[in-house]
Coordinates of C-alpha atoms and ligand atoms in Angstrom, one line a residue:
X1 CA 41.1 20.7 -27.9
X2 CA 38.0 22.8 -27.1
X3 CA 39.2 25.6 -26.2
X4 CA 36.4 27.4 -28.1
X5 CA 34.2 25.2 -27.2
X6 CA 32.0 25.2 -23.6
X7 CA 33.7 22.2 -21.1
X8 CA 30.9 19.8 -21.1
X9 CA 28.2 17.9 -18.6
X10 CA 27.7 14.7 -19.0
X11 CA 24.1 13.2 -17.5
X12 CA 24.1 10.2 -18.0
X13 CA 28.0 8.2 -17.7
X14 CA 28.3 5.6 -15.3
X15 CA 31.1 4.6 -12.8
X16 CA 30.7 1.0 -9.5
X17 CA 32.7 3.0 -7.0
X18 CA 35.4 0.4 -5.3
X19 CA 33.1 -0.5 -1.7
X20 CA 29.8 -0.7 -4.4
X21 CA 32.7 -3.7 -6.2
X22 CA 33.7 -5.4 -2.8
X23 CA 30.1 -5.9 -2.0
X24 CA 29.2 -6.6 -5.4
X25 CA 31.4 -10.2 -5.1
X26 CA 30.3 -10.2 -2.0
X27 CA 26.5 -11.1 -2.9
X28 CA 28.2 -13.4 -5.9
X29 CA 27.0 -11.1 -8.4
X30 CA 29.3 -8.8 -11.0
X31 CA 29.3 -4.4 -11.1
X32 CA 29.4 -5.0 -14.7
X33 CA 28.3 -7.2 -17.1
X34 CA 31.6 -8.2 -19.0
X35 CA 34.9 -6.6 -17.3
X36 CA 34.6 -3.9 -15.3
X37 CA 36.4 -1.1 -16.8
X38 CA 39.0 0.3 -14.6
X39 CA 37.7 4.3 -15.6
X40 CA 34.8 3.3 -13.9
X41 CA 36.1 2.8 -10.7
X42 CA 38.9 5.1 -10.7
X43 CA 38.2 9.1 -10.3
X44 CA 41.8 10.3 -10.8
X45 CA 42.0 8.1 -14.4
X46 CA 38.8 9.9 -14.8
X47 CA 39.2 12.8 -14.5
X48 CA 42.3 13.0 -17.1
X49 CA 40.3 11.3 -20.1
X50 CA 37.0 13.5 -19.3
X51 CA 40.1 16.5 -19.4
X52 CA 41.5 15.4 -22.6
X53 CA 37.9 15.0 -23.4
X54 CA 37.1 18.7 -23.3
X55 CA 34.3 17.3 -20.3
X56 CA 34.0 19.3 -17.2
X57 CA 31.4 17.1 -15.4
X58 CA 30.4 13.9 -15.1
X59 CA 26.1 12.8 -12.6
X60 CA 28.1 9.5 -11.3
X61 CA 25.2 6.3 -11.7
X62 CA 25.8 3.0 -11.4
X63 CA 25.1 1.0 -14.9
X64 CA 22.2 -1.2 -15.7
X65 CA 24.0 -3.5 -14.0
X66 CA 22.8 -2.1 -10.5
X67 CA 21.4 -5.1 -8.2
X68 CA 17.4 -3.3 -7.7
X69 CA 15.9 -6.8 -9.1
X70 CA 17.7 -9.3 -8.1
X71 CA 19.8 -7.9 -4.0
X72 CA 16.7 -7.9 -0.9
X73 CA 15.5 -5.3 0.2
X74 CA 18.9 -5.7 3.0
X75 CA 21.2 -6.1 0.3
X76 CA 19.3 -3.1 -1.6
X77 CA 19.6 -1.2 1.4
X78 CA 23.7 -1.6 1.9
X79 CA 24.6 -1.2 -1.6
X80 CA 22.7 2.2 -2.2
X81 CA 24.0 3.6 1.2
X82 CA 27.7 2.5 0.0
X83 CA 26.9 3.9 -3.2
X84 CA 25.4 7.0 -2.5
X85 CA 28.5 7.5 0.4
X86 CA 30.9 7.0 -2.2
X87 CA 29.2 9.1 -4.4
X88 CA 29.1 12.4 -1.8
X89 CA 32.4 12.1 -1.1
X90 CA 34.0 11.7 -4.8
X91 CA 32.0 15.3 -4.5
X92 CA 33.5 16.4 -1.7
X93 CA 37.0 15.5 -3.2
X94 CA 36.0 16.8 -6.4
X95 CA 33.4 19.2 -6.3
X96 CA 33.7 21.2 -9.6
X97 CA 34.1 17.8 -11.1
X98 CA 31.5 14.9 -10.2
X99 CA 28.3 14.6 -8.5
X100 CA 25.5 13.0 -8.7
X101 CA 21.6 11.2 -8.9
X102 CA 21.2 8.8 -5.4
X103 CA 20.8 4.7 -6.0
X104 CA 18.3 3.9 -4.4
X105 CA 16.5 0.4 -3.1
X106 CA 13.5 1.0 -5.8
X107 CA 12.0 -1.8 -5.0
X108 CA 10.4 -1.1 -1.0
X109 CA 8.6 2.5 -2.1
X110 CA 8.7 3.4 1.4
X111 CA 12.6 2.5 1.5
X112 CA 13.7 4.8 -1.0
X113 CA 12.2 7.8 0.1
X114 CA 14.1 6.4 3.4
X115 CA 16.8 6.2 1.6
X116 CA 16.3 10.2 -0.5
X117 CA 15.8 11.9 2.7
X118 CA 18.7 10.4 4.1
X119 CA 20.8 12.1 1.9
X120 CA 19.2 14.8 0.4
X121 CA 20.5 17.6 -0.1
X122 CA 24.0 15.9 1.0
X123 CA 27.0 17.9 -1.0
X124 CA 26.6 16.8 -4.1
X125 CA 23.3 15.2 -5.1
X126 CA 21.7 16.7 -7.5
X127 CA 19.1 14.0 -8.7
X128 CA 17.9 10.3 -8.6
X129 CA 18.8 7.6 -10.8
X130 CA 16.2 4.6 -10.9
X131 CA 15.0 1.8 -13.5
X132 CA 12.9 2.2 -16.1
X133 CA 10.9 -1.0 -15.5
X134 CA 11.8 -4.1 -12.6
X135 CA 10.8 -7.8 -13.9
X136 CA 8.3 -6.1 -16.7
X137 CA 6.3 -4.2 -14.2
X138 CA 6.4 0.1 -14.9
X139 CA 6.6 0.4 -11.1
X140 CA 6.6 4.2 -10.6
X141 CA 3.8 4.3 -12.1
X142 CA 2.3 2.7 -8.6
X143 CA 0.3 5.0 -6.0
X144 CA 2.9 3.9 -3.6
X145 CA 5.7 5.5 -5.5
X146 CA 4.0 8.9 -5.0
X147 CA 5.2 10.2 -2.5
X148 CA 9.1 9.5 -3.7
X149 CA 7.5 12.1 -6.7
X150 CA 6.3 13.9 -4.6
X151 CA 9.2 14.8 -2.8
X152 CA 11.2 14.7 -5.8
X153 CA 9.8 17.7 -7.8
X154 CA 10.4 19.4 -3.6
X155 CA 14.1 18.8 -4.1
X156 CA 13.9 19.6 -7.1
X157 CA 16.1 16.5 -8.2
X158 CA 15.2 15.2 -11.4
X159 CA 14.8 12.4 -11.9
X160 CA 17.5 10.6 -15.0
X161 CA 15.7 7.3 -15.6
X162 CA 18.6 3.4 -17.1
X163 CA 16.8 0.3 -18.2
X164 CA 18.3 -2.7 -16.0
X165 CA 19.9 -5.2 -17.3
X166 CA 19.2 -8.5 -16.4
X167 CA 16.6 -11.5 -18.1
X168 CA 13.8 -11.1 -15.8
X169 CA 13.6 -7.5 -16.5
X170 CA 14.0 -8.1 -21.0
X171 CA 11.8 -5.6 -22.7
X172 CA 8.7 -8.2 -24.1
X173 CA 9.5 -11.4 -21.9
X174 CA 12.2 -13.0 -20.7
X175 CA 13.1 -14.9 -24.8
X176 CA 12.0 -12.2 -27.1
X177 CA 14.5 -10.2 -27.1
X178 CA 16.5 -12.5 -25.2
X179 CA 20.5 -14.5 -27.2
X180 CA 23.0 -13.8 -28.6
X181 CA 22.2 -10.0 -31.1
X182 CA 21.8 -8.3 -27.8
X183 CA 18.4 -6.8 -28.4
X184 CA 17.7 -7.2 -24.9
X185 CA 19.4 -3.5 -25.1
X186 CA 20.2 -2.2 -28.4
X187 CA 15.8 -2.6 -28.8
X188 CA 14.2 -3.1 -25.6
X189 CA 15.7 -0.8 -23.7
X190 CA 14.6 2.1 -26.1
X191 CA 11.5 0.2 -25.7
X192 CA 11.5 0.0 -21.7
X193 CA 12.3 4.2 -22.2
X194 CA 9.7 5.3 -25.2
X195 CA 7.1 2.9 -22.9
X196 CA 8.0 5.3 -19.0
X197 CA 7.5 8.6 -21.5
X198 CA 4.2 7.9 -22.4
X199 CA 2.9 6.6 -19.7
X200 CA 4.4 10.1 -17.5
X201 CA 1.7 12.0 -20.2
X202 CA -0.8 9.3 -19.8
X203 CA -1.4 9.4 -16.4
X204 CA -1.4 13.1 -15.7
X205 CA 1.7 12.2 -13.7
X206 CA 3.5 15.3 -15.2
X207 CA -0.7 17.6 -14.3
X208 CA 0.8 16.5 -10.9
X209 CA 4.2 17.3 -11.0
X210 CA 4.4 20.2 -12.3
X211 CA 8.0 20.7 -11.7
X212 CA 9.4 17.1 -11.9
X213 CA 12.1 16.5 -14.3
X214 CA 13.1 13.7 -15.6
X215 CA 15.9 12.4 -18.0
X216 CA 15.4 10.7 -20.9
X217 CA 18.6 8.4 -21.6
X218 CA 19.4 7.0 -24.9
X219 CA 18.0 10.1 -26.9
X220 CA 14.5 9.8 -25.4
X221 CA 15.0 5.5 -26.9
X222 CA 12.0 5.6 -29.2
X223 CA 9.6 7.5 -27.7
X224 CA 11.8 10.9 -30.2
X225 CA 10.5 8.8 -33.2
X226 CA 6.0 8.2 -32.1
X227 CA 5.4 10.7 -30.1
X228 CA 3.8 11.5 -33.4
X229 CA 1.5 8.4 -33.0
X230 CA 0.7 8.6 -29.4
X231 CA -0.5 12.1 -30.1
X232 CA -2.2 10.6 -33.0
X233 CA -4.5 7.7 -31.3
X234 CA -5.5 11.0 -29.1
X235 CA -6.9 12.7 -31.0
X236 CA -8.5 9.6 -33.4
X237 CA -10.8 9.1 -29.5
X238 CA -8.5 5.6 -30.2
X239 CA -6.7 6.4 -27.0
X240 CA -9.2 7.4 -24.2
X241 CA -6.5 10.4 -22.8
X242 CA -7.8 14.0 -22.1
X243 CA -4.7 15.9 -21.7
X244 CA -4.9 19.3 -20.3
X245 CA -2.5 20.0 -22.2
X246 CA -0.9 20.3 -25.6
X247 CA 0.7 17.2 -26.1
X248 CA 3.9 18.7 -27.2
X249 CA 4.4 20.8 -24.8
X250 CA 4.7 17.0 -22.5
X251 CA 7.1 15.8 -25.7
X252 CA 9.1 19.3 -24.4
X253 CA 8.5 17.9 -20.0
X254 CA 11.5 15.8 -20.4
X255 CA 14.9 16.2 -20.9
X256 CA 16.9 14.2 -23.6
X257 CA 20.8 12.9 -23.9
X258 CA 22.9 13.1 -26.6
X259 CA 23.4 9.0 -26.8
X260 CA 21.9 8.8 -30.9
X261 CA 25.0 7.7 -32.3
X262 CA 24.0 8.7 -35.7
X263 CA 24.1 12.1 -35.9
X264 CA 20.6 13.2 -38.3
X265 CA 19.1 11.3 -35.6
X266 CA 20.6 13.6 -32.7
X267 CA 19.3 16.4 -35.7
X268 CA 15.6 15.0 -35.5
X269 CA 15.4 14.4 -31.9
X270 CA 17.2 18.7 -31.1
X271 CA 14.7 19.7 -34.0
X272 CA 11.9 18.2 -32.3
X273 CA 12.1 18.7 -28.7
X274 CA 14.0 21.8 -28.8
X275 CA 17.8 22.8 -27.9
X276 CA 16.8 23.8 -24.5
X277 CA 16.3 19.7 -24.0
X278 CA 18.9 18.2 -24.5
X279 CA 22.1 16.7 -22.6
X280 CA 25.5 15.4 -23.2
X281 CA 25.2 11.3 -22.0
X282 CA 27.4 8.9 -23.6
X283 CA 27.3 5.6 -21.3
X284 CA 30.8 6.4 -20.2
X285 CA 32.0 3.5 -19.0
X286 CA 29.8 0.3 -20.0
X287 CA 29.1 -1.4 -22.7
X288 CA 27.7 0.9 -25.5
X289 CA 29.6 3.8 -24.7
X290 CA 31.3 6.2 -27.0
X291 CA 35.0 6.9 -27.2
X292 CA 34.3 11.1 -28.2
X293 CA 31.6 12.0 -25.4
X294 CA 31.0 15.3 -27.6
X295 CA 31.7 14.7 -30.8
X296 CA 28.3 13.9 -31.7
X297 CA 27.0 16.7 -31.1
X298 CA 30.3 19.1 -32.2
X299 CA 29.4 17.7 -36.0
X300 CA 26.5 19.2 -36.7
X301 CA 27.7 22.8 -37.1
X302 CA 24.2 24.2 -35.0
X303 CA 24.2 27.4 -33.8
X304 CA 26.7 28.5 -31.0
X305 CA 24.1 29.3 -28.5
X306 CA 22.3 26.1 -29.5
X307 CA 25.7 23.8 -28.9
X308 CA 26.7 26.0 -25.6
X309 CA 22.8 24.5 -24.4
X310 CA 23.5 22.1 -25.0
X311 CA 27.5 20.5 -23.7
X312 CA 26.3 22.6 -20.5
X313 CA 23.9 25.1 -20.6
X314 CA 20.7 22.7 -20.1
X315 CA 22.5 21.3 -17.8
X316 CA 23.9 23.6 -14.9
X317 CA 20.5 24.5 -14.8
X318 CA 18.2 20.7 -14.7
X319 CA 20.8 19.9 -12.0
X320 CA 21.4 23.7 -10.6
X321 CA 24.9 23.9 -10.3
Ligands
ZN1 ZN1 23.5 3.9 -19.8

């Protein structure tokens, strides 16, 4: 299969290395919400699975169950080290199959920066993976995190954002999206991501760090759909914001993954942001993942050059492969 198409690079894939699973269990927390898919830990099985589906490479990151909300500072530092050391080993064992986004103990800007410096430039480390918000708090916009943003820009490490599981982190508070309907995920995650995108633009941080790259998961959440509304609020003077550049240029400052589920939605997003800003993302192997990583974009009948960009070209450039 896929002989006529480029094998893809998945910029939104999850794993749980064995040492991390062990340490999480010792701390009394499971490494995933629900049963842990064996593909989350077993790299050999994962490669077979990837080969059967036209996937060349996974950018390994923790899932939404990452521990930063509940872990103590000491635990968070140890967990991040275990995950990152395992990622470096995974890349050394399979350099053309796995790279990683660094796990950082995000609750402390100094500890996060310290762990980033420890792994910066290590084999396979090509990005930083971090939660959109913690307990409803958009920590990344605090001045204390500016040195971390500056260092990521300097290293050329894109920020791979991901919403955080856990009742304390529900978008809109503990009650509003709680319950068996799973809306904390299906509604909360997209709003969390839209909030991150809007705040990066409206705070002026994208101007302050002009080379900083940011990947928005889940096809940008609701952001692509409401971007026009945000621009209109600025034009009307309702938002007291002055931007240096046209709003649509900021939309294109982000990369967006293909995890939109509906072909119509993915087509809309590609039309809005441009085929050069889209990368494959699958959520493999978390609860909301897909069985065929490239299927949604393949069915859009895009020009071959655009399809190649989305399957791997954009990610290869972004992650400096
Ligand atoms: Zn995910």
